[in-house]
Amino acid sequence: MSQILSWREQVKQGQLVGPTIFTSGPKLEGKGSIWPGDLEVETTEEMHAAMDLLDTMNVDFIKITDSALTPELYLKAVKEVKKRGYQISGHIPFSLSVTDVSKAGLDAIEHMTYMLKAAAKNEADISAKVASKELTYRTALPIITAQFDESTAREKFTVLASNDTAVVPTLIGGKITAYLDEDNHQQDAFLNYIGKGLKATYQWRVDRANKDTPEQIIQRKARFTKTAQLLPLAQQAGVSIIAGTDAGFLNSFIYPGLSLHQELAIFTDYGLTPLQTLQSATLAGPKFLNKQKQYGALTKGKVADIILLSQNPLTDIRNTKTLSGVISHNTFYDRNALDRLKQQAKAFVANQP
């Protein structure tokens, strides 16, 4: 995480070519978390100390996850983050109601799976069974898929919208994992741009998926389809949908850059219009970060982070890949310049020891 904070400053100072970085810094978690590098807390005092540390890092928002954080401390942390004036996004403990966490102040739900849980007819029963250890996150997943109810989804999503809780669906990761039996991604050209250290972390998720039984493979595909089908329901309820991909450590074959285009394609494949999809990638993020004054329109006074396309994405969202140029940090990169940056990245990876 210190590397990301360093990159943020280097890009800002013009010492490194890259995107403008908004980061949560290390995320809040419980003791013995499965995620390396996070801030593990077990008491209210430790939680406050962790937030004090995040203050010193000048983070742009705060992220919270739940692999080891108790539900009680999770809710306390969400409320404390809001008191301190930060936006907060994260996972939601399966032992808690999604709408209760929304009411507590969570600003964005990371991953559509939690929306699927909210849409289950028996969400309260599932939460209780996870709390009593009768169910785990993994064993609850097929149940929430089977218990999906459209009227429940619409009711719960309306509550989320009224609380201004957004969702970052990150569907591309679910799709890749769901269909690993059909495409193992070993021939992906983009692997040539991924460093060996990051690439090595991909194996954890692959190994886990490869242990799935034929029945579990069917279930994970059904779960992906059902979560993707929630998109128009969330949109109609007024939930802000933020395009994001979860690219990075442990998340197999979710390639920075490319994965966003793939995510947008999923949005339109499952019912959003190209305009709604573009808005999720250009307006929803600035709204979440309270950066609408700087981003979200091509007008005087806004930051000129602009991509130039040769074909219209409003007719086909896959035209976002027809990139002809980029304006970033007051510099214009034409197609040749972009290709040179790709070549440099590929050569850097190839020359790693």
C-alpha positions as a LaTeX table, in Angstrom:
\begin{tabular}{lrrr}
\hline
Residue & $x$ (\AA) & $y$ (\AA) & $z$ (\AA) \\
\hline
Met1 & 0.00 & 0.00 & 0.00 \\
Ser2 & 2.91 & 2.37 & 0.63 \\
Gln3 & 3.80 & 1.84 & $-3.04$ \\
Ile4 & 0.37 & 3.05 & $-4.14$ \\
Leu5 & 0.62 & 6.12 & $-1.92$ \\
Ser6 & 4.03 & 6.79 & $-3.44$ \\
Trp7 & 2.68 & 6.38 & $-6.99$ \\
Arg8 & $-0.15$ & 8.80 & $-6.17$ \\
Glu9 & 2.37 & 11.49 & $-5.29$ \\
Gln10 & 4.72 & 10.72 & $-8.18$ \\
Val11 & 1.88 & 10.96 & $-10.69$ \\
Lys12 & 0.66 & 14.18 & $-9.08$ \\
Gln13 & 4.17 & 15.70 & $-9.30$ \\
Gly14 & 4.63 & 14.62 & $-12.93$ \\
Gln15 & 7.42 & 12.17 & $-12.06$ \\
Leu16 & 5.48 & 9.12 & $-13.24$ \\
Val17 & 3.14 & 8.59 & $-16.19$ \\
Gly18 & $-0.10$ & 7.18 & $-14.84$ \\
Pro19 & $-3.72$ & 7.83 & $-13.93$ \\
Thr20 & $-4.86$ & 10.12 & $-11.17$ \\
Ile21 & $-5.03$ & 7.83 & $-8.14$ \\
Phe22 & $-7.71$ & 8.03 & $-5.46$ \\
Thr23 & $-7.03$ & 5.46 & $-2.76$ \\
Ser24 & $-8.47$ & 4.19 & 0.49 \\
Gly25 & $-5.04$ & 3.15 & 1.72 \\
Pro26 & $-4.95$ & $-0.12$ & 3.69 \\
Lys27 & $-8.43$ & $-1.37$ & 4.50 \\
Leu28 & $-9.92$ & $-1.91$ & 7.95 \\
Glu29 & $-10.15$ & $-5.56$ & 9.01 \\
Gly30 & $-10.20$ & $-7.85$ & 12.04 \\
Lys31 & $-7.37$ & $-9.80$ & 13.66 \\
Gly32 & $-6.16$ & $-12.71$ & 11.55 \\
Ser33 & $-7.62$ & $-11.34$ & 8.34 \\
Ile34 & $-7.07$ & $-13.28$ & 5.10 \\
Trp35 & $-5.97$ & $-10.08$ & 3.35 \\
Pro36 & $-2.28$ & $-9.09$ & 3.62 \\
Gly37 & $-1.41$ & $-5.48$ & 4.35 \\
Asp38 & $-4.65$ & $-4.33$ & 5.95 \\
Leu39 & $-5.14$ & $-2.64$ & 9.31 \\
Glu40 & $-6.25$ & $-5.33$ & 11.75 \\
Val41 & $-8.30$ & $-4.16$ & 14.72 \\
Glu42 & $-9.93$ & $-6.04$ & 17.58 \\
Thr43 & $-11.10$ & $-3.27$ & 19.91 \\
Thr44 & $-12.72$ & 0.13 & 19.62 \\
Glu45 & $-9.42$ & 1.72 & 20.69 \\
Glu46 & $-7.51$ & $-0.10$ & 17.94 \\
Met47 & $-10.16$ & 0.92 & 15.43 \\
His48 & $-9.75$ & 4.59 & 16.37 \\
Ala49 & $-5.96$ & 4.26 & 16.17 \\
Ala50 & $-6.24$ & 2.73 & 12.69 \\
Met51 & $-8.36$ & 5.65 & 11.52 \\
Asp52 & $-5.86$ & 8.09 & 13.01 \\
Leu53 & $-3.20$ & 6.38 & 10.89 \\
Leu54 & $-5.36$ & 6.65 & 7.78 \\
Asp55 & $-5.73$ & 10.37 & 8.53 \\
Thr56 & $-1.95$ & 10.76 & 8.33 \\
Met57 & $-1.94$ & 9.02 & 4.94 \\
Asn58 & $-4.41$ & 11.58 & 3.53 \\
Val59 & $-6.58$ & 8.79 & 2.12 \\
Asp60 & $-9.37$ & 9.74 & $-0.27$ \\
Phe61 & $-11.94$ & 7.41 & 1.32 \\
Ile62 & $-11.94$ & 4.37 & 3.62 \\
Lys63 & $-12.54$ & 0.73 & 2.77 \\
Ile64 & $-13.73$ & $-1.92$ & 5.22 \\
Thr65 & $-13.90$ & $-5.71$ & 4.81 \\
Asp66 & $-15.18$ & $-8.50$ & 6.97 \\
Ser67 & $-13.10$ & $-11.68$ & 6.83 \\
Ala68 & $-12.21$ & $-11.34$ & 10.53 \\
Leu69 & $-13.92$ & $-8.19$ & 11.78 \\
Thr70 & $-16.75$ & $-8.79$ & 14.24 \\
Pro71 & $-20.16$ & $-7.49$ & 13.12 \\
Glu72 & $-20.35$ & $-5.25$ & 16.19 \\
Leu73 & $-17.00$ & $-3.58$ & 15.54 \\
Tyr74 & $-17.79$ & $-3.39$ & 11.82 \\
Leu75 & $-20.90$ & $-1.28$ & 12.51 \\
Lys76 & $-19.02$ & 0.88 & 15.01 \\
Ala77 & $-16.28$ & 1.47 & 12.42 \\
Val78 & $-18.76$ & 2.48 & 9.72 \\
Lys79 & $-20.37$ & 5.00 & 12.04 \\
Glu80 & $-16.99$ & 6.37 & 13.18 \\
Val81 & $-15.80$ & 6.79 & 9.59 \\
Lys82 & $-18.89$ & 8.87 & 8.82 \\
Lys83 & $-18.31$ & 10.98 & 11.95 \\
Arg84 & $-14.83$ & 11.75 & 10.65 \\
Gly85 & $-16.24$ & 12.93 & 7.33 \\
Tyr86 & $-14.97$ & 10.18 & 5.04 \\
Gln87 & $-16.79$ & 8.20 & 2.42 \\
Ile88 & $-16.66$ & 4.47 & 3.11 \\
Ser89 & $-17.01$ & 1.45 & 0.84 \\
Gly90 & $-16.61$ & $-2.22$ & 1.53 \\
His91 & $-17.77$ & $-5.79$ & 1.94 \\
Ile92 & $-20.69$ & $-6.55$ & 4.26 \\
Pro93 & $-20.64$ & $-9.27$ & 6.92 \\
Phe94 & $-23.09$ & $-12.00$ & 5.90 \\
Ser95 & $-24.29$ & $-12.01$ & 9.52 \\
Leu96 & $-25.71$ & $-8.50$ & 9.06 \\
Ser97 & $-28.61$ & $-7.23$ & 6.98 \\
Val98 & $-27.45$ & $-5.33$ & 3.89 \\
Thr99 & $-30.03$ & $-2.60$ & 4.47 \\
Asp100 & $-29.03$ & $-2.25$ & 8.15 \\
Val101 & $-25.43$ & $-1.66$ & 7.09 \\
Ser102 & $-26.65$ & 0.87 & 4.53 \\
Lys103 & $-28.61$ & 2.67 & 7.27 \\
Ala104 & $-25.46$ & 2.69 & 9.42 \\
Gly105 & $-23.74$ & 4.78 & 6.74 \\
Leu106 & $-21.95$ & 2.53 & 4.22 \\
Asp107 & $-21.62$ & 4.66 & 1.08 \\
Ala108 & $-20.77$ & 1.94 & $-1.44$ \\
Ile109 & $-21.15$ & $-1.84$ & $-1.51$ \\
Glu110 & $-18.19$ & $-3.57$ & $-3.12$ \\
His111 & $-19.42$ & $-6.52$ & $-5.23$ \\
Met112 & $-22.88$ & $-7.41$ & $-6.48$ \\
Thr113 & $-23.00$ & $-10.60$ & $-4.38$ \\
Tyr114 & $-24.15$ & $-8.54$ & $-1.39$ \\
Met115 & $-27.00$ & $-7.15$ & $-3.48$ \\
Leu116 & $-28.01$ & $-10.74$ & $-4.24$ \\
Lys117 & $-28.09$ & $-11.48$ & $-0.50$ \\
Ala118 & $-30.32$ & $-8.44$ & 0.04 \\
Ala119 & $-32.66$ & $-9.84$ & $-2.63$ \\
Ala120 & $-33.06$ & $-13.20$ & $-0.91$ \\
Lys121 & $-36.54$ & $-13.80$ & 0.55 \\
Asn122 & $-34.98$ & $-15.22$ & 3.71 \\
Glu123 & $-32.08$ & $-12.80$ & 4.18 \\
Ala124 & $-32.79$ & $-12.49$ & 7.91 \\
Asp125 & $-32.64$ & $-16.27$ & 8.34 \\
Ile126 & $-29.39$ & $-16.48$ & 6.36 \\
Ser127 & $-27.84$ & $-13.72$ & 8.47 \\
Ala128 & $-28.85$ & $-15.48$ & 11.68 \\
Lys129 & $-27.39$ & $-18.79$ & 10.51 \\
Val130 & $-24.11$ & $-17.16$ & 9.50 \\
Ala131 & $-23.97$ & $-15.45$ & 12.91 \\
Ser132 & $-24.51$ & $-18.80$ & 14.66 \\
Lys133 & $-21.84$ & $-20.44$ & 12.45 \\
Glu134 & $-24.43$ & $-22.81$ & 10.94 \\
Leu135 & $-23.58$ & $-21.26$ & 7.56 \\
Thr136 & $-20.43$ & $-19.66$ & 6.14 \\
Tyr137 & $-20.11$ & $-17.13$ & 3.34 \\
Arg138 & $-19.35$ & $-19.95$ & 0.89 \\
Thr139 & $-22.15$ & $-22.27$ & 1.98 \\
Ala140 & $-24.65$ & $-19.41$ & 2.02 \\
Leu141 & $-23.99$ & $-18.45$ & $-1.60$ \\
Pro142 & $-26.10$ & $-21.15$ & $-3.30$ \\
Ile143 & $-28.91$ & $-20.44$ & $-0.82$ \\
Ile144 & $-29.08$ & $-16.72$ & $-1.61$ \\
Thr145 & $-29.17$ & $-17.55$ & $-5.33$ \\
Ala146 & $-32.02$ & $-20.03$ & $-4.86$ \\
Gln147 & $-33.94$ & $-17.63$ & $-2.59$ \\
Phe148 & $-33.83$ & $-14.64$ & $-4.96$ \\
Asp149 & $-37.11$ & $-12.76$ & $-5.13$ \\
Glu150 & $-37.66$ & $-9.83$ & $-7.49$ \\
Ser151 & $-40.15$ & $-7.95$ & $-5.29$ \\
Thr152 & $-37.76$ & $-8.28$ & $-2.33$ \\
Ala153 & $-34.92$ & $-7.00$ & $-4.53$ \\
Arg154 & $-36.89$ & $-3.94$ & $-5.60$ \\
Glu155 & $-37.93$ & $-3.18$ & $-2.03$ \\
Lys156 & $-34.41$ & $-3.51$ & $-0.60$ \\
Phe157 & $-32.76$ & $-1.64$ & $-3.47$ \\
Thr158 & $-35.15$ & 1.27 & $-2.94$ \\
Val159 & $-33.95$ & 1.42 & 0.68 \\
Leu160 & $-30.32$ & 1.47 & $-0.49$ \\
Ala161 & $-31.11$ & 4.27 & $-2.93$ \\
Ser162 & $-32.86$ & 6.32 & $-0.23$ \\
Asn163 & $-29.74$ & 5.96 & 1.94 \\
Asp164 & $-27.56$ & 7.00 & $-1.01$ \\
Thr165 & $-25.70$ & 3.67 & $-0.87$ \\
Ala166 & $-24.03$ & 2.95 & $-4.21$ \\
Val167 & $-22.83$ & $-0.40$ & $-5.56$ \\
Val168 & $-19.63$ & $-1.32$ & $-7.38$ \\
Pro169 & $-20.71$ & $-4.55$ & $-9.13$ \\
Thr170 & $-17.23$ & $-5.89$ & $-10.13$ \\
Leu171 & $-18.93$ & $-8.50$ & $-12.31$ \\
Ile172 & $-15.93$ & $-9.25$ & $-14.52$ \\
Gly173 & $-14.18$ & $-11.08$ & $-11.68$ \\
Gly174 & $-17.22$ & $-13.21$ & $-11.01$ \\
Lys175 & $-17.52$ & $-14.05$ & $-14.68$ \\
Ile176 & $-13.86$ & $-15.06$ & $-14.99$ \\
Thr177 & $-14.02$ & $-17.32$ & $-11.93$ \\
Ala178 & $-17.39$ & $-18.80$ & $-12.88$ \\
Tyr179 & $-16.15$ & $-19.90$ & $-16.29$ \\
Leu180 & $-12.60$ & $-21.01$ & $-15.43$ \\
Asp181 & $-13.52$ & $-24.55$ & $-16.48$ \\
Glu182 & $-14.16$ & $-23.23$ & $-20.00$ \\
Asp183 & $-11.32$ & $-20.68$ & $-20.22$ \\
Asn184 & $-8.25$ & $-20.98$ & $-18.00$ \\
His185 & $-6.81$ & $-17.71$ & $-19.42$ \\
Gln186 & $-3.33$ & $-19.15$ & $-19.86$ \\
Gln187 & $-3.18$ & $-17.78$ & $-23.41$ \\
Asp188 & $-4.27$ & $-14.24$ & $-22.52$ \\
Ala189 & $-2.05$ & $-11.70$ & $-24.26$ \\
Phe190 & $-2.45$ & $-9.35$ & $-21.27$ \\
Leu191 & $-0.49$ & $-11.74$ & $-19.07$ \\
Asn192 & 2.55 & $-10.23$ & $-20.82$ \\
Tyr193 & 1.87 & $-6.95$ & $-19.00$ \\
Ile194 & 1.44 & $-8.38$ & $-15.49$ \\
Gly195 & 4.45 & $-8.56$ & $-13.17$ \\
Lys196 & 5.54 & $-11.96$ & $-11.95$ \\
Gly197 & 4.77 & $-11.16$ & $-8.32$ \\
Leu198 & 1.20 & $-10.09$ & $-9.06$ \\
Lys199 & 0.70 & $-12.97$ & $-11.48$ \\
Ala200 & 1.77 & $-15.46$ & $-8.81$ \\
Thr201 & $-1.07$ & $-14.32$ & $-6.55$ \\
Tyr202 & $-3.61$ & $-15.37$ & $-9.20$ \\
Gln203 & $-3.06$ & $-19.05$ & $-8.42$ \\
Trp204 & $-4.85$ & $-18.94$ & $-5.06$ \\
Arg205 & $-8.24$ & $-18.24$ & $-6.60$ \\
Val206 & $-7.59$ & $-20.63$ & $-9.50$ \\
Asp207 & $-6.72$ & $-23.47$ & $-7.11$ \\
Arg208 & $-9.89$ & $-22.85$ & $-5.12$ \\
Ala209 & $-12.08$ & $-22.82$ & $-8.23$ \\
Asn210 & $-10.44$ & $-26.00$ & $-9.53$ \\
Lys211 & $-11.58$ & $-27.83$ & $-6.39$ \\
Asp212 & $-15.24$ & $-27.11$ & $-7.12$ \\
Thr213 & $-17.45$ & $-30.11$ & $-7.85$ \\
Pro214 & $-19.51$ & $-30.23$ & $-11.08$ \\
Glu215 & $-22.51$ & $-29.11$ & $-9.02$ \\
Gln216 & $-20.56$ & $-26.16$ & $-7.57$ \\
Ile217 & $-19.44$ & $-25.14$ & $-11.07$ \\
Ile218 & $-23.08$ & $-25.03$ & $-12.17$ \\
Gln219 & $-23.91$ & $-23.02$ & $-9.05$ \\
Arg220 & $-21.17$ & $-20.44$ & $-9.59$ \\
Lys221 & $-22.29$ & $-19.87$ & $-13.19$ \\
Ala222 & $-25.90$ & $-19.48$ & $-12.08$ \\
Arg223 & $-24.78$ & $-17.06$ & $-9.36$ \\
Phe224 & $-22.88$ & $-14.91$ & $-11.86$ \\
Thr225 & $-25.90$ & $-14.74$ & $-14.16$ \\
Lys226 & $-28.27$ & $-13.89$ & $-11.33$ \\
Thr227 & $-26.03$ & $-11.15$ & $-9.91$ \\
Ala228 & $-25.62$ & $-9.59$ & $-13.37$ \\
Gln229 & $-29.39$ & $-9.64$ & $-13.86$ \\
Leu230 & $-29.72$ & $-7.41$ & $-10.79$ \\
Leu231 & $-28.19$ & $-4.46$ & $-12.66$ \\
Pro232 & $-31.40$ & $-3.09$ & $-14.22$ \\
Leu233 & $-33.31$ & $-3.64$ & $-10.96$ \\
Ala234 & $-30.73$ & $-1.57$ & $-9.08$ \\
Gln235 & $-30.77$ & 1.08 & $-11.81$ \\
Gln236 & $-34.58$ & 1.31 & $-11.76$ \\
Ala237 & $-34.58$ & 1.61 & $-7.95$ \\
Gly238 & $-32.22$ & 4.59 & $-8.19$ \\
Val239 & $-29.10$ & 2.93 & $-6.81$ \\
Ser240 & $-25.93$ & 4.62 & $-8.06$ \\
Ile241 & $-23.89$ & 2.05 & $-10.01$ \\
Ile242 & $-20.14$ & 2.71 & $-10.03$ \\
Ala243 & $-18.06$ & 0.93 & $-12.66$ \\
Gly244 & $-15.09$ & $-0.86$ & $-11.13$ \\
Thr245 & $-13.30$ & $-4.16$ & $-11.62$ \\
Asp246 & $-11.36$ & $-5.23$ & $-8.50$ \\
Ala247 & $-8.17$ & $-5.57$ & $-10.57$ \\
Gly248 & $-5.13$ & $-6.39$ & $-8.47$ \\
Phe249 & $-3.70$ & $-8.71$ & $-5.88$ \\
Leu250 & $-5.27$ & $-12.22$ & $-5.78$ \\
Asn251 & $-7.92$ & $-11.39$ & $-8.39$ \\
Ser252 & $-7.09$ & $-13.72$ & $-11.24$ \\
Phe253 & $-6.94$ & $-12.42$ & $-14.81$ \\
Ile254 & $-8.65$ & $-9.10$ & $-14.02$ \\
Tyr255 & $-6.30$ & $-6.92$ & $-16.03$ \\
Pro256 & $-5.93$ & $-3.19$ & $-15.25$ \\
Gly257 & $-7.41$ & $-1.16$ & $-18.10$ \\
Leu258 & $-8.85$ & $-3.98$ & $-20.19$ \\
Ser259 & $-11.08$ & $-5.22$ & $-17.37$ \\
Leu260 & $-12.99$ & $-1.93$ & $-17.22$ \\
His261 & $-13.98$ & $-2.30$ & $-20.89$ \\
Gln262 & $-15.03$ & $-5.89$ & $-20.17$ \\
Glu263 & $-17.07$ & $-4.75$ & $-17.15$ \\
Leu264 & $-18.89$ & $-2.14$ & $-19.21$ \\
Ala265 & $-19.74$ & $-4.76$ & $-21.83$ \\
Ile266 & $-21.32$ & $-6.93$ & $-19.12$ \\
Phe267 & $-23.43$ & $-3.96$ & $-17.99$ \\
Thr268 & $-25.04$ & $-3.60$ & $-21.41$ \\
Asp269 & $-25.27$ & $-7.36$ & $-21.98$ \\
Tyr270 & $-27.44$ & $-7.57$ & $-18.85$ \\
Gly271 & $-29.77$ & $-4.66$ & $-19.38$ \\
Leu272 & $-28.21$ & $-1.24$ & $-18.87$ \\
Thr273 & $-28.23$ & 1.15 & $-21.80$ \\
Pro274 & $-24.90$ & 2.34 & $-23.23$ \\
Leu275 & $-25.61$ & 5.81 & $-21.77$ \\
Gln276 & $-26.31$ & 4.43 & $-18.28$ \\
Thr277 & $-23.17$ & 2.34 & $-18.56$ \\
Leu278 & $-21.01$ & 5.31 & $-19.58$ \\
Gln279 & $-22.46$ & 7.32 & $-16.70$ \\
Ser280 & $-21.40$ & 4.56 & $-14.28$ \\
Ala281 & $-17.82$ & 5.04 & $-15.48$ \\
Thr282 & $-17.76$ & 8.85 & $-15.67$ \\
Leu283 & $-20.30$ & 10.36 & $-13.26$ \\
Ala284 & $-20.86$ & 7.85 & $-10.45$ \\
Gly285 & $-17.23$ & 7.75 & $-9.28$ \\
Pro286 & $-16.86$ & 11.53 & $-8.93$ \\
Lys287 & $-20.21$ & 11.60 & $-7.09$ \\
Phe288 & $-19.00$ & 8.97 & $-4.58$ \\
Leu289 & $-15.73$ & 10.88 & $-4.01$ \\
Asn290 & $-17.48$ & 14.27 & $-3.86$ \\
Lys291 & $-15.42$ & 15.39 & $-6.85$ \\
Gln292 & $-18.20$ & 16.56 & $-9.17$ \\
Lys293 & $-16.66$ & 20.05 & $-9.37$ \\
Gln294 & $-13.50$ & 18.61 & $-10.88$ \\
Tyr295 & $-14.86$ & 15.72 & $-12.97$ \\
Gly296 & $-17.89$ & 14.57 & $-14.93$ \\
Ala297 & $-18.22$ & 17.00 & $-17.84$ \\
Leu298 & $-16.25$ & 18.49 & $-20.73$ \\
Thr299 & $-16.54$ & 22.08 & $-19.56$ \\
Lys300 & $-14.18$ & 24.89 & $-18.65$ \\
Gly301 & $-12.71$ & 24.49 & $-15.19$ \\
Lys302 & $-12.99$ & 20.68 & $-15.07$ \\
Val303 & $-9.96$ & 18.38 & $-15.01$ \\
Ala304 & $-9.06$ & 17.32 & $-18.57$ \\
Asp305 & $-8.88$ & 13.56 & $-18.10$ \\
Ile306 & $-10.28$ & 12.60 & $-21.49$ \\
Ile307 & $-10.22$ & 9.57 & $-23.77$ \\
Leu308 & $-10.79$ & 10.01 & $-27.51$ \\
Leu309 & $-12.59$ & 7.24 & $-29.38$ \\
Ser310 & $-12.89$ & 6.59 & $-33.11$ \\
Gln311 & $-16.35$ & 4.98 & $-32.81$ \\
Asn312 & $-19.45$ & 5.88 & $-30.82$ \\
Pro313 & $-19.94$ & 4.01 & $-27.52$ \\
Leu314 & $-23.57$ & 5.14 & $-27.37$ \\
Thr315 & $-24.35$ & 2.76 & $-30.23$ \\
Asp316 & $-22.16$ & $-0.07$ & $-28.90$ \\
Ile317 & $-20.42$ & 0.12 & $-25.54$ \\
Arg318 & $-17.61$ & $-2.07$ & $-26.88$ \\
Asn319 & $-16.53$ & 0.98 & $-28.88$ \\
Thr320 & $-14.84$ & 2.23 & $-25.70$ \\
Lys321 & $-11.96$ & 0.06 & $-26.91$ \\
Thr322 & $-11.53$ & 2.10 & $-30.12$ \\
Leu323 & $-9.05$ & 4.34 & $-28.37$ \\
Ser324 & $-7.31$ & 6.92 & $-30.55$ \\
Gly325 & $-5.88$ & 9.20 & $-27.87$ \\
Val326 & $-5.78$ & 10.21 & $-24.21$ \\
Ile327 & $-5.41$ & 13.56 & $-22.47$ \\
Ser328 & $-4.00$ & 13.15 & $-18.97$ \\
His329 & $-2.22$ & 15.63 & $-16.70$ \\
Asn330 & $-2.07$ & 18.26 & $-19.45$ \\
Thr331 & $-0.40$ & 15.86 & $-21.89$ \\
Phe332 & $-1.88$ & 14.42 & $-25.08$ \\
Tyr333 & $-0.95$ & 10.83 & $-25.93$ \\
Asp334 & $-1.81$ & 9.76 & $-29.48$ \\
Arg335 & $-2.18$ & 6.13 & $-30.50$ \\
Asn336 & 1.53 & 5.79 & $-31.21$ \\
Ala337 & 2.46 & 7.19 & $-27.79$ \\
Leu338 & 0.02 & 4.82 & $-26.09$ \\
Asp339 & 1.46 & 1.87 & $-28.01$ \\
Arg340 & 4.97 & 2.87 & $-26.92$ \\
Leu341 & 3.86 & 2.89 & $-23.27$ \\
Lys342 & 2.46 & $-0.62$ & $-23.73$ \\
Gln343 & 5.69 & $-1.79$ & $-25.33$ \\
Gln344 & 7.69 & $-0.37$ & $-22.43$ \\
Ala345 & 5.44 & $-2.12$ & $-19.90$ \\
Lys346 & 5.75 & $-5.42$ & $-21.77$ \\
Ala347 & 9.54 & $-5.12$ & $-21.92$ \\
Phe348 & 9.72 & $-4.25$ & $-18.22$ \\
Val349 & 7.77 & $-7.39$ & $-17.30$ \\
Ala350 & 9.86 & $-9.56$ & $-19.66$ \\
Asn351 & 13.08 & $-8.34$ & $-18.04$ \\
Gln352 & 12.01 & $-9.00$ & $-14.46$ \\
Pro353 & 14.30 & $-11.52$ & $-12.70$ \\
\hline
\end{tabular}
